[in-house]
mmCIF file of C-alpha atoms in Angstrom:
data_model
loop_
_atom_site.group_PDB
_atom_site.id
_atom_site.type_symbol
_atom_site.label_atom_id
_atom_site.label_comp_id
_atom_site.label_asym_id
_atom_site.label_seq_id
_atom_site.Cartn_x
_atom_site.Cartn_y
_atom_site.Cartn_z
ATOM 1 C CA UNK A 114 -179.067 55.711 47.994
ATOM 2 C CA UNK A 115 -177.978 52.080 47.965
ATOM 3 C CA UNK A 116 -180.229 49.476 49.578
ATOM 4 C CA UNK A 117 -178.996 45.966 50.289
ATOM 5 C CA UNK A 118 -181.516 43.111 50.343
ATOM 6 C CA UNK A 119 -180.635 40.020 52.362
ATOM 7 C CA UNK A 120 -181.709 36.817 50.582
ATOM 8 C CA UNK A 121 -180.560 34.487 53.367
ATOM 9 C CA UNK A 122 -183.316 32.457 55.026
ATOM 10 C CA UNK A 123 -185.635 32.656 52.010
ATOM 11 C CA UNK A 124 -185.375 28.932 51.224
ATOM 12 C CA UNK A 125 -184.357 29.496 47.579
ATOM 13 C CA UNK A 126 -187.774 31.018 46.863
ATOM 14 C CA UNK A 127 -189.614 27.898 48.063
ATOM 15 C CA UNK A 128 -191.394 29.327 51.109
ATOM 16 C CA UNK A 129 -193.689 32.199 51.983
ATOM 17 C CA UNK A 130 -190.688 34.435 52.718
ATOM 18 C CA UNK A 131 -189.061 33.287 49.484
ATOM 19 C CA UNK A 132 -192.204 34.173 47.532
ATOM 20 C CA UNK A 133 -192.171 37.594 49.223
ATOM 21 C CA UNK A 134 -188.638 38.269 47.999
ATOM 22 C CA UNK A 135 -189.328 36.976 44.480
ATOM 23 C CA UNK A 136 -192.341 39.255 44.122
ATOM 24 C CA UNK A 137 -190.685 42.227 45.805
ATOM 25 C CA UNK A 138 -187.768 42.126 43.358
ATOM 26 C CA UNK A 139 -190.042 41.604 40.365
ATOM 27 C CA UNK A 140 -192.244 44.587 41.234
ATOM 28 C CA UNK A 141 -189.653 47.252 42.070
ATOM 29 C CA UNK A 142 -190.577 50.176 39.774
ATOM 30 C CA UNK A 143 -188.027 51.344 37.223
ATOM 31 C CA UNK A 144 -188.216 54.904 38.583
ATOM 32 C CA UNK A 145 -187.381 53.836 42.156
ATOM 33 C CA UNK A 146 -185.210 56.427 43.947
ATOM 34 C CA UNK A 147 -182.972 53.635 45.296
ATOM 35 C CA UNK A 148 -180.247 51.407 43.898
ATOM 36 C CA UNK A 149 -180.917 47.864 45.117
ATOM 37 C CA UNK A 150 -178.436 45.018 45.502
ATOM 38 C CA UNK A 151 -179.146 41.491 46.702
ATOM 39 C CA UNK A 152 -176.699 39.493 48.755
ATOM 40 C CA UNK A 153 -176.681 35.872 49.858
ATOM 41 C CA UNK A 154 -175.463 32.398 48.974
ATOM 42 C CA UNK A 155 -173.892 31.881 45.556
ATOM 43 C CA UNK A 156 -176.534 29.223 44.795
ATOM 44 C CA UNK A 157 -179.152 31.996 44.821
ATOM 45 C CA UNK A 158 -177.367 34.293 42.373
ATOM 46 C CA UNK A 159 -180.143 33.866 39.793
ATOM 47 C CA UNK A 160 -182.998 32.672 42.026
ATOM 48 C CA UNK A 161 -184.479 36.139 42.498
ATOM 49 C CA UNK A 162 -182.817 38.274 39.805
ATOM 50 C CA UNK A 163 -183.190 36.204 36.620
ATOM 51 C CA UNK A 164 -185.439 38.734 34.859
ATOM 52 C CA UNK A 165 -184.011 41.876 36.443
ATOM 53 C CA UNK A 166 -180.845 43.953 36.292
ATOM 54 C CA UNK A 167 -180.457 44.051 40.074
ATOM 55 C CA UNK A 168 -176.878 43.052 41.006
ATOM 56 C CA UNK A 169 -176.089 40.199 43.382
ATOM 57 C CA UNK A 170 -173.210 40.088 45.868
ATOM 58 C CA UNK A 171 -172.223 36.522 46.785
ATOM 59 C CA UNK A 172 -171.323 35.505 50.360
ATOM 60 C CA UNK A 173 -169.225 32.344 50.186
ATOM 61 C CA UNK A 174 -170.251 30.366 53.252
ATOM 62 C CA UNK A 175 -172.018 27.019 53.531
ATOM 63 C CA UNK A 176 -175.785 26.710 53.851
ATOM 64 C CA UNK A 177 -175.819 25.440 57.427
ATOM 65 C CA UNK A 178 -178.352 27.550 59.421
ATOM 66 C CA UNK A 179 -175.898 27.942 62.318
ATOM 67 C CA UNK A 180 -173.200 29.176 59.954
ATOM 68 C CA UNK A 181 -175.612 31.686 58.425
ATOM 69 C CA UNK A 182 -176.654 33.019 61.841
ATOM 70 C CA UNK A 183 -173.002 33.223 62.918
ATOM 71 C CA UNK A 184 -172.147 35.211 59.771
ATOM 72 C CA UNK A 185 -174.971 37.665 60.468
ATOM 73 C CA UNK A 186 -173.731 38.119 64.010
ATOM 74 C CA UNK A 187 -170.013 38.496 63.249
ATOM 75 C CA UNK A 188 -169.560 39.533 59.607
ATOM 76 C CA UNK A 189 -172.695 41.353 58.502
ATOM 77 C CA UNK A 190 -171.590 44.720 59.895
ATOM 78 C CA UNK A 191 -168.302 44.795 57.951
ATOM 79 C CA UNK A 192 -169.998 43.386 54.823
ATOM 80 C CA UNK A 193 -172.573 46.205 54.789
ATOM 81 C CA UNK A 194 -169.854 48.801 55.357
ATOM 82 C CA UNK A 195 -167.725 47.377 52.531
ATOM 83 C CA UNK A 196 -170.698 47.376 50.130
ATOM 84 C CA UNK A 197 -171.698 50.900 51.190
ATOM 85 C CA UNK A 198 -175.336 50.132 51.946
ATOM 86 C CA UNK A 199 -177.303 53.108 53.260
ATOM 87 C CA UNK A 200 -180.000 50.696 54.430
ATOM 88 C CA UNK A 201 -180.576 46.935 54.454
ATOM 89 C CA UNK A 202 -183.891 45.127 54.005
ATOM 90 C CA UNK A 203 -184.190 41.754 55.779
ATOM 91 C CA UNK A 204 -187.186 39.788 54.329
ATOM 92 C CA UNK A 205 -186.360 36.747 56.516
ATOM 93 C CA UNK A 206 -185.350 38.568 59.708
ATOM 94 C CA UNK A 207 -186.745 35.850 61.992
ATOM 95 C CA UNK A 208 -184.682 33.178 60.260
ATOM 96 C CA UNK A 209 -181.309 34.971 60.041
ATOM 97 C CA UNK A 210 -181.368 37.191 63.174
ATOM 98 C CA UNK A 211 -179.407 40.191 61.818
ATOM 99 C CA UNK A 212 -176.867 41.797 64.148
ATOM 100 C CA UNK A 213 -176.302 45.481 64.802
ATOM 101 C CA UNK A 214 -175.108 47.410 61.740
ATOM 102 C CA UNK A 215 -174.329 51.064 61.000
ATOM 103 C CA UNK A 216 -176.659 51.059 57.980
ATOM 104 C CA UNK A 217 -180.363 51.598 58.572
ATOM 105 C CA UNK A 218 -181.976 48.185 59.051
ATOM 106 C CA UNK A 219 -185.524 47.289 57.983
ATOM 107 C CA UNK A 220 -186.853 43.972 59.271
ATOM 108 C CA UNK A 221 -189.831 42.333 57.528
ATOM 109 C CA UNK A 222 -191.798 40.017 59.817
ATOM 110 C CA UNK A 223 -194.159 37.421 58.356
ATOM 111 C CA UNK A 224 -194.513 35.465 61.598
ATOM 112 C CA UNK A 225 -195.125 36.062 65.296
ATOM 113 C CA UNK A 226 -192.597 36.460 68.096
ATOM 114 C CA UNK A 227 -194.741 34.784 70.765
ATOM 115 C CA UNK A 228 -194.785 31.435 68.926
ATOM 116 C CA UNK A 229 -190.991 31.063 69.246
ATOM 117 C CA UNK A 230 -190.595 28.492 72.025
ATOM 118 C CA UNK A 231 -186.796 28.331 72.302
ATOM 119 C CA UNK A 232 -185.661 30.798 75.025
ATOM 120 C CA UNK A 233 -182.241 31.369 73.470
ATOM 121 C CA UNK A 234 -183.809 32.045 70.087
ATOM 122 C CA UNK A 235 -186.304 34.484 71.628
ATOM 123 C CA UNK A 236 -183.484 36.353 73.350
ATOM 124 C CA UNK A 237 -181.495 36.686 70.112
ATOM 125 C CA UNK A 238 -184.634 37.697 68.237
ATOM 126 C CA UNK A 239 -185.429 40.366 70.819
ATOM 127 C CA UNK A 240 -181.922 41.765 70.481
ATOM 128 C CA UNK A 241 -182.262 41.899 66.683
ATOM 129 C CA UNK A 242 -185.640 43.659 66.923
ATOM 130 C CA UNK A 243 -184.291 46.228 69.364
ATOM 131 C CA UNK A 244 -181.356 47.029 67.046
ATOM 132 C CA UNK A 245 -183.636 47.532 64.026
ATOM 133 C CA UNK A 246 -184.385 50.974 62.627
ATOM 134 C CA UNK A 247 -187.805 49.897 61.341
ATOM 135 C CA UNK A 248 -189.938 46.760 61.644
ATOM 136 C CA UNK A 249 -192.454 46.028 58.897
ATOM 137 C CA UNK A 250 -195.159 43.690 60.176
ATOM 138 C CA UNK A 251 -197.035 41.901 57.401
ATOM 139 C CA UNK A 252 -200.317 42.096 59.350
ATOM 140 C CA UNK A 253 -201.911 43.806 62.340
ATOM 141 C CA UNK A 254 -201.956 40.370 63.940
ATOM 142 C CA UNK A 255 -198.131 40.361 63.909
ATOM 143 C CA UNK A 256 -197.932 43.948 65.146
ATOM 144 C CA UNK A 257 -200.322 43.243 68.033
ATOM 145 C CA UNK A 258 -198.226 40.215 68.963
ATOM 146 C CA UNK A 259 -195.089 42.392 69.069
ATOM 147 C CA UNK A 260 -196.798 45.042 71.192
ATOM 148 C CA UNK A 261 -198.101 42.426 73.629
ATOM 149 C CA UNK A 262 -194.548 41.047 73.829
ATOM 150 C CA UNK A 263 -193.285 44.456 74.949
ATOM 151 C CA UNK A 264 -191.631 45.850 71.813
ATOM 152 C CA UNK A 265 -191.469 49.545 70.934
ATOM 153 C CA UNK A 266 -194.527 50.336 68.822
ATOM 154 C CA UNK A 267 -193.049 53.600 67.479
ATOM 155 C CA UNK A 268 -190.881 51.741 64.961
ATOM 156 C CA UNK A 269 -193.424 49.092 63.924
ATOM 157 C CA UNK A 270 -195.590 49.668 60.855
ATOM 158 C CA UNK A 271 -197.995 47.345 59.041
ATOM 159 C CA UNK A 272 -197.613 46.709 55.324
ATOM 160 C CA UNK A 273 -199.571 43.756 53.985
ATOM 161 C CA UNK A 274 -197.889 41.411 51.522
ATOM 162 C CA UNK A 275 -199.316 41.376 48.012
ATOM 163 C CA UNK A 276 -200.223 38.738 45.466
ATOM 164 C CA UNK A 277 -199.610 38.843 41.723
ATOM 165 C CA UNK A 278 -202.974 39.171 39.984
ATOM 166 C CA UNK A 279 -201.237 38.581 36.642
ATOM 167 C CA UNK A 280 -200.591 35.050 37.879
ATOM 168 C CA UNK A 281 -203.564 34.358 40.130
ATOM 169 C CA UNK A 282 -206.851 34.724 38.272
ATOM 170 C CA UNK A 283 -209.697 32.375 37.265
ATOM 171 C CA UNK A 284 -209.047 30.015 34.359
ATOM 172 C CA UNK A 285 -211.857 29.361 31.906
ATOM 173 C CA UNK A 286 -212.866 25.992 30.431
ATOM 174 C CA UNK A 287 -211.388 23.729 33.097
ATOM 175 C CA UNK A 288 -213.444 20.711 32.091
ATOM 176 C CA UNK A 289 -210.637 18.173 31.791
ATOM 177 C CA UNK A 290 -210.562 15.185 34.126
ATOM 178 C CA UNK A 291 -206.925 15.747 35.118
ATOM 179 C CA UNK A 292 -204.839 18.781 36.004
ATOM 180 C CA UNK A 293 -201.625 18.036 34.129
ATOM 181 C CA UNK A 294 -198.605 19.618 35.839
ATOM 182 C CA UNK A 295 -195.392 17.705 35.238
ATOM 183 C CA UNK A 296 -194.522 15.329 36.825
ATOM 184 C CA UNK A 297 -198.106 14.999 38.130
ATOM 185 C CA UNK A 298 -201.437 14.369 36.465
ATOM 186 C CA UNK A 299 -203.825 15.095 39.327
ATOM 187 C CA UNK A 300 -207.283 13.610 38.931
ATOM 188 C CA UNK A 301 -210.210 15.828 39.816
ATOM 189 C CA UNK A 302 -212.130 16.499 41.999
ATOM 190 C CA UNK A 303 -209.775 17.378 44.856
ATOM 191 C CA UNK A 304 -209.223 19.727 47.789
ATOM 192 C CA UNK A 305 -205.922 21.590 47.981
ATOM 193 C CA UNK A 306 -203.830 22.801 50.915
ATOM 194 C CA UNK A 307 -200.728 24.802 49.985
ATOM 195 C CA UNK A 308 -198.328 25.301 52.890
ATOM 196 C CA UNK A 309 -194.813 24.267 53.882
ATOM 197 C CA UNK A 310 -194.722 21.053 55.932
ATOM 198 C CA UNK A 311 -192.967 22.838 58.764
ATOM 199 C CA UNK A 312 -194.818 22.379 62.056
ATOM 200 C CA UNK A 313 -197.785 21.045 63.990
ATOM 201 C CA UNK A 314 -199.415 24.497 63.873
ATOM 202 C CA UNK A 315 -199.942 24.002 60.125
ATOM 203 C CA UNK A 316 -202.494 21.313 61.078
ATOM 204 C CA UNK A 317 -201.829 18.986 58.152
ATOM 205 C CA UNK A 318 -202.586 15.938 60.294
ATOM 206 C CA UNK A 319 -205.911 17.385 61.481
ATOM 207 C CA UNK A 320 -206.838 18.030 57.847
ATOM 208 C CA UNK A 321 -206.016 14.429 56.938
ATOM 209 C CA UNK A 322 -208.315 13.244 59.744
ATOM 210 C CA UNK A 323 -211.082 15.601 58.580
ATOM 211 C CA UNK A 324 -210.669 14.307 55.026
ATOM 212 C CA UNK A 325 -211.126 10.735 56.311
ATOM 213 C CA UNK A 326 -214.394 11.724 58.017
ATOM 214 C CA UNK A 327 -215.547 13.491 54.839
ATOM 215 C CA UNK A 328 -214.805 10.402 52.733
ATOM 216 C CA UNK A 329 -216.511 7.962 55.110
ATOM 217 C CA UNK A 330 -219.597 10.132 55.372
ATOM 218 C CA UNK A 331 -220.073 10.977 51.705
ATOM 219 C CA UNK A 332 -218.124 8.419 49.666
ATOM 220 C CA UNK A 333 -217.447 11.256 47.213
ATOM 221 C CA UNK A 334 -214.539 10.778 44.758
ATOM 222 C CA UNK A 335 -212.573 13.765 46.035
ATOM 223 C CA UNK A 336 -208.843 13.612 46.735
ATOM 224 C CA UNK A 337 -206.646 15.686 49.042
ATOM 225 C CA UNK A 338 -203.607 17.444 47.560
ATOM 226 C CA UNK A 339 -200.962 18.768 49.982
ATOM 227 C CA UNK A 340 -198.461 20.994 48.221
ATOM 228 C CA UNK A 341 -195.468 22.708 49.802
ATOM 229 C CA UNK A 342 -191.793 22.105 50.465
ATOM 230 C CA UNK A 343 -190.679 19.763 53.236
ATOM 231 C CA UNK A 344 -189.896 21.211 56.644
ATOM 232 C CA UNK A 345 -189.227 20.069 60.197
ATOM 233 C CA UNK A 346 -192.603 18.318 60.493
ATOM 234 C CA UNK A 347 -192.755 16.660 57.071
ATOM 235 C CA UNK A 348 -191.871 13.142 58.279
ATOM 236 C CA UNK A 349 -194.903 13.033 60.597
ATOM 237 C CA UNK A 350 -197.203 14.351 57.868
ATOM 238 C CA UNK A 351 -195.969 11.764 55.362
ATOM 239 C CA UNK A 352 -196.489 9.069 57.991
ATOM 240 C CA UNK A 353 -200.069 10.223 58.724
ATOM 241 C CA UNK A 354 -200.902 10.218 55.011
ATOM 242 C CA UNK A 355 -199.288 6.801 54.473
ATOM 243 C CA UNK A 356 -201.178 5.238 57.390
ATOM 244 C CA UNK A 357 -204.543 6.708 56.377
ATOM 245 C CA UNK A 358 -207.120 4.272 55.043
ATOM 246 C CA UNK A 359 -207.474 6.781 52.191
ATOM 247 C CA UNK A 360 -203.716 6.950 51.533
ATOM 248 C CA UNK A 361 -204.216 6.303 47.811
ATOM 249 C CA UNK A 362 -206.315 9.475 47.607
ATOM 250 C CA UNK A 363 -203.871 11.770 49.435
ATOM 251 C CA UNK A 364 -201.139 13.297 47.283
ATOM 252 C CA UNK A 365 -198.127 15.156 48.748
ATOM 253 C CA UNK A 366 -196.477 16.967 45.843
ATOM 254 C CA UNK A 367 -193.621 19.035 47.272
ATOM 255 C CA UNK A 368 -193.063 22.643 46.243
ATOM 256 C CA UNK A 369 -194.723 24.141 43.157
ATOM 257 C CA UNK A 370 -193.816 27.507 41.585
ATOM 258 C CA UNK A 371 -196.544 30.160 41.551
ATOM 259 C CA UNK A 372 -197.482 29.612 37.895
ATOM 260 C CA UNK A 373 -198.211 25.928 38.545
ATOM 261 C CA UNK A 374 -200.028 26.720 41.794
ATOM 262 C CA UNK A 375 -202.580 28.706 39.830
ATOM 263 C CA UNK A 376 -203.533 25.600 37.847
ATOM 264 C CA UNK A 377 -203.782 23.568 41.036
ATOM 265 C CA UNK A 378 -206.033 26.160 42.682
ATOM 266 C CA UNK A 379 -208.279 26.591 39.645
ATOM 267 C CA UNK A 380 -208.715 22.845 39.221
ATOM 268 C CA UNK A 381 -209.683 22.273 42.842
ATOM 269 C CA UNK A 382 -213.094 22.038 44.481
ATOM 270 C CA UNK A 383 -211.853 24.253 47.327
ATOM 271 C CA UNK A 384 -208.747 25.423 49.131
ATOM 272 C CA UNK A 385 -208.675 24.194 52.748
ATOM 273 C CA UNK A 386 -206.214 26.093 54.960
ATOM 274 C CA UNK A 387 -206.202 24.956 58.615
ATOM 275 C CA UNK A 388 -202.934 26.651 59.796
ATOM 276 C CA UNK A 389 -203.491 28.471 63.109
ATOM 277 C CA UNK A 390 -200.490 30.791 63.546
ATOM 278 C CA UNK A 391 -200.291 32.380 60.127
ATOM 279 C CA UNK A 392 -198.924 35.910 60.194
ATOM 280 C CA UNK A 393 -200.083 36.408 56.601
ATOM 281 C CA UNK A 394 -201.697 33.397 54.893
ATOM 282 C CA UNK A 395 -201.244 34.438 51.257
ATOM 283 C CA UNK A 396 -202.282 31.033 49.796
ATOM 284 C CA UNK A 397 -205.818 31.834 50.981
ATOM 285 C CA UNK A 398 -205.788 35.114 49.023
ATOM 286 C CA UNK A 399 -204.228 33.451 45.979
ATOM 287 C CA UNK A 400 -206.970 30.811 45.923
ATOM 288 C CA UNK A 401 -209.725 33.425 46.265
ATOM 289 C CA UNK A 402 -208.172 35.431 43.401
ATOM 290 C CA UNK A 403 -208.385 32.258 41.287
ATOM 291 C CA UNK A 404 -212.134 32.057 41.907
ATOM 292 C CA UNK A 405 -211.877 29.116 44.309
ATOM 293 C CA UNK A 406 -213.941 28.798 47.521
ATOM 294 C CA UNK A 407 -211.811 28.821 50.674
ATOM 295 C CA UNK A 408 -212.269 27.039 54.004
ATOM 296 C CA UNK A 409 -209.796 28.174 56.649
ATOM 297 C CA UNK A 410 -208.868 28.553 60.296
ATOM 298 C CA UNK A 411 -210.454 31.318 62.339
ATOM 299 C CA UNK A 412 -207.107 32.087 64.014
ATOM 300 C CA UNK A 413 -203.977 34.065 63.122
ATOM 301 C CA UNK A 414 -204.132 36.779 60.487
ATOM 302 C CA UNK A 415 -206.507 34.879 58.194
ATOM 303 C CA UNK A 416 -209.683 36.759 59.118
ATOM 304 C CA UNK A 417 -207.812 40.072 58.769
ATOM 305 C CA UNK A 418 -206.470 39.126 55.342
ATOM 306 C CA UNK A 419 -209.384 37.193 53.823
ATOM 307 C CA UNK A 420 -212.346 39.100 55.246
ATOM 308 C CA UNK A 421 -215.800 37.843 54.294
ATOM 309 C CA UNK A 422 -214.611 35.375 51.642
ATOM 310 C CA UNK A 423 -214.028 32.041 53.422
ATOM 311 C CA UNK A 424 -215.912 29.672 55.662
ATOM 312 C CA UNK A 425 -214.015 29.740 58.965
ATOM 313 C CA UNK A 426 -213.565 26.756 61.284
ATOM 314 C CA UNK A 427 -211.841 25.630 64.480
ATOM 315 C CA UNK A 428 -208.769 23.747 63.207
ATOM 316 C CA UNK A 429 -208.768 21.378 66.188
ATOM 317 C CA UNK A 430 -212.349 20.330 65.429
ATOM 318 C CA UNK A 431 -211.873 17.822 62.609
ATOM 319 C CA UNK A 432 -215.621 17.174 62.524
ATOM 320 C CA UNK A 433 -216.289 20.866 61.773
ATOM 321 C CA UNK A 434 -213.697 20.856 58.980
ATOM 322 C CA UNK A 435 -215.306 17.751 57.471
ATOM 323 C CA UNK A 436 -218.769 19.353 57.608
ATOM 324 C CA UNK A 437 -217.475 22.461 55.810
ATOM 325 C CA UNK A 438 -215.833 20.306 53.134
ATOM 326 C CA UNK A 439 -219.182 18.619 52.559
ATOM 327 C CA UNK A 440 -220.984 21.971 52.457
ATOM 328 C CA UNK A 441 -218.734 23.372 49.757
ATOM 329 C CA UNK A 442 -219.411 20.317 47.588
ATOM 330 C CA UNK A 443 -223.174 20.125 48.083
ATOM 331 C CA UNK A 444 -224.431 23.690 48.646
ATOM 332 C CA UNK A 445 -224.002 25.318 45.243
ATOM 333 C CA UNK A 446 -225.553 28.680 46.188
ATOM 334 C CA UNK A 447 -223.216 28.959 49.176
ATOM 335 C CA UNK A 448 -220.208 28.094 47.018
ATOM 336 C CA UNK A 449 -221.182 30.652 44.392
ATOM 337 C CA UNK A 450 -221.482 33.372 47.064
ATOM 338 C CA UNK A 451 -218.108 32.395 48.586
ATOM 339 C CA UNK A 452 -216.394 32.614 45.206
ATOM 340 C CA UNK A 453 -217.831 36.078 44.543
ATOM 341 C CA UNK A 454 -216.974 37.447 47.994
ATOM 342 C CA UNK A 455 -213.529 35.876 47.900
ATOM 343 C CA UNK A 456 -212.754 37.384 44.523
ATOM 344 C CA UNK A 457 -213.791 40.835 45.757
ATOM 345 C CA UNK A 458 -211.716 40.538 48.947
ATOM 346 C CA UNK A 459 -208.626 39.398 47.040
ATOM 347 C CA UNK A 460 -208.511 42.596 44.959
ATOM 348 C CA UNK A 461 -207.435 44.535 48.072
ATOM 349 C CA UNK A 462 -204.176 42.599 48.214
ATOM 350 C CA UNK A 463 -201.638 43.492 45.507
ATOM 351 C CA UNK A 464 -197.901 43.977 45.122
ATOM 352 C CA UNK A 465 -198.148 47.472 43.696
ATOM 353 C CA UNK A 466 -199.493 48.757 47.020
ATOM 354 C CA UNK A 467 -196.991 46.701 49.040
ATOM 355 C CA UNK A 468 -193.979 48.025 47.112
ATOM 356 C CA UNK A 469 -195.235 51.616 47.121
ATOM 357 C CA UNK A 470 -195.739 51.611 50.894
ATOM 358 C CA UNK A 471 -192.413 49.830 51.545
ATOM 359 C CA UNK A 472 -190.386 52.263 49.424
ATOM 360 C CA UNK A 473 -192.125 55.185 51.146
ATOM 361 C CA UNK A 474 -191.200 53.717 54.540
ATOM 362 C CA UNK A 475 -187.556 53.276 53.500
ATOM 363 C CA UNK A 476 -187.436 56.831 52.172
ATOM 364 C CA UNK A 477 -188.853 58.164 55.431
ATOM 365 C CA UNK A 478 -186.060 56.670 57.541
#
């Protein structure tokens, strides 16, 4: 059987959905019963398949989001028929809004339907969901959101995303003063937040305010490192950092590949993750797998994914975030316990299980 994989909407691998596709492709077993083929923009011909033999079918349209959505509405059906796909996997279903096709369609959802505010977008999304053969929700939080929004639960299953434990693991002998990742040499100690600068629900600005309180109260030498590609909200986040009285100690790095992220995590004092609508929240798991204490929001799928590892806080309470940042610096026994629990929790999340369950779901339909 031939399975098409849609790489549109995956931000060239520089987003959570992009990381999903990169890892999915990399971990497909050699004895898989399916023949896979990626399709998408010509610019992504080698983004996801560089170290694999999976073929890539180029769609020659421009990268404008409206053009991509229009293609999925008007041309996807004939494209799938021409390429003889028995089924199509859509890792970024919420971004591309796939139309009705004759092939079996599997939509992967890493975000929630109820947080979409645009009525027209919600209507198109609902239509896409109703056409789907199978919906894979990346957490029970996402599935519950779909059920509460009135979608058919009989075709919704939960398969958690994985993380690559060959990449994310503790590094020994990190005694150097700087974490040297070209083009940055990041001076320690620092807190890290890894998330795309894409919306107010990511709570970057609240974290900056909490960091200011932490600095005023303690006068500790810690910095704040915000890493992630720019999105719709990036201008406001850059402005908040620039206007902070601690602007010189706030570093916004842009996107880092996974291998570099490991160094950033391992060199940090803690990972602080205040996003409130996360359908998955893999950076929290990645940090815990690296042996780093995690402070994060008590909303979204984070409690489901991270379990007993982190300290949880109310992301709108900047005072509470600041207190937890101080705790993780000063209370060594607490930090040691968090690292141990976090490491144990992270072992549950792996790509081998994700791929195995996804292939079984495709085979079933």
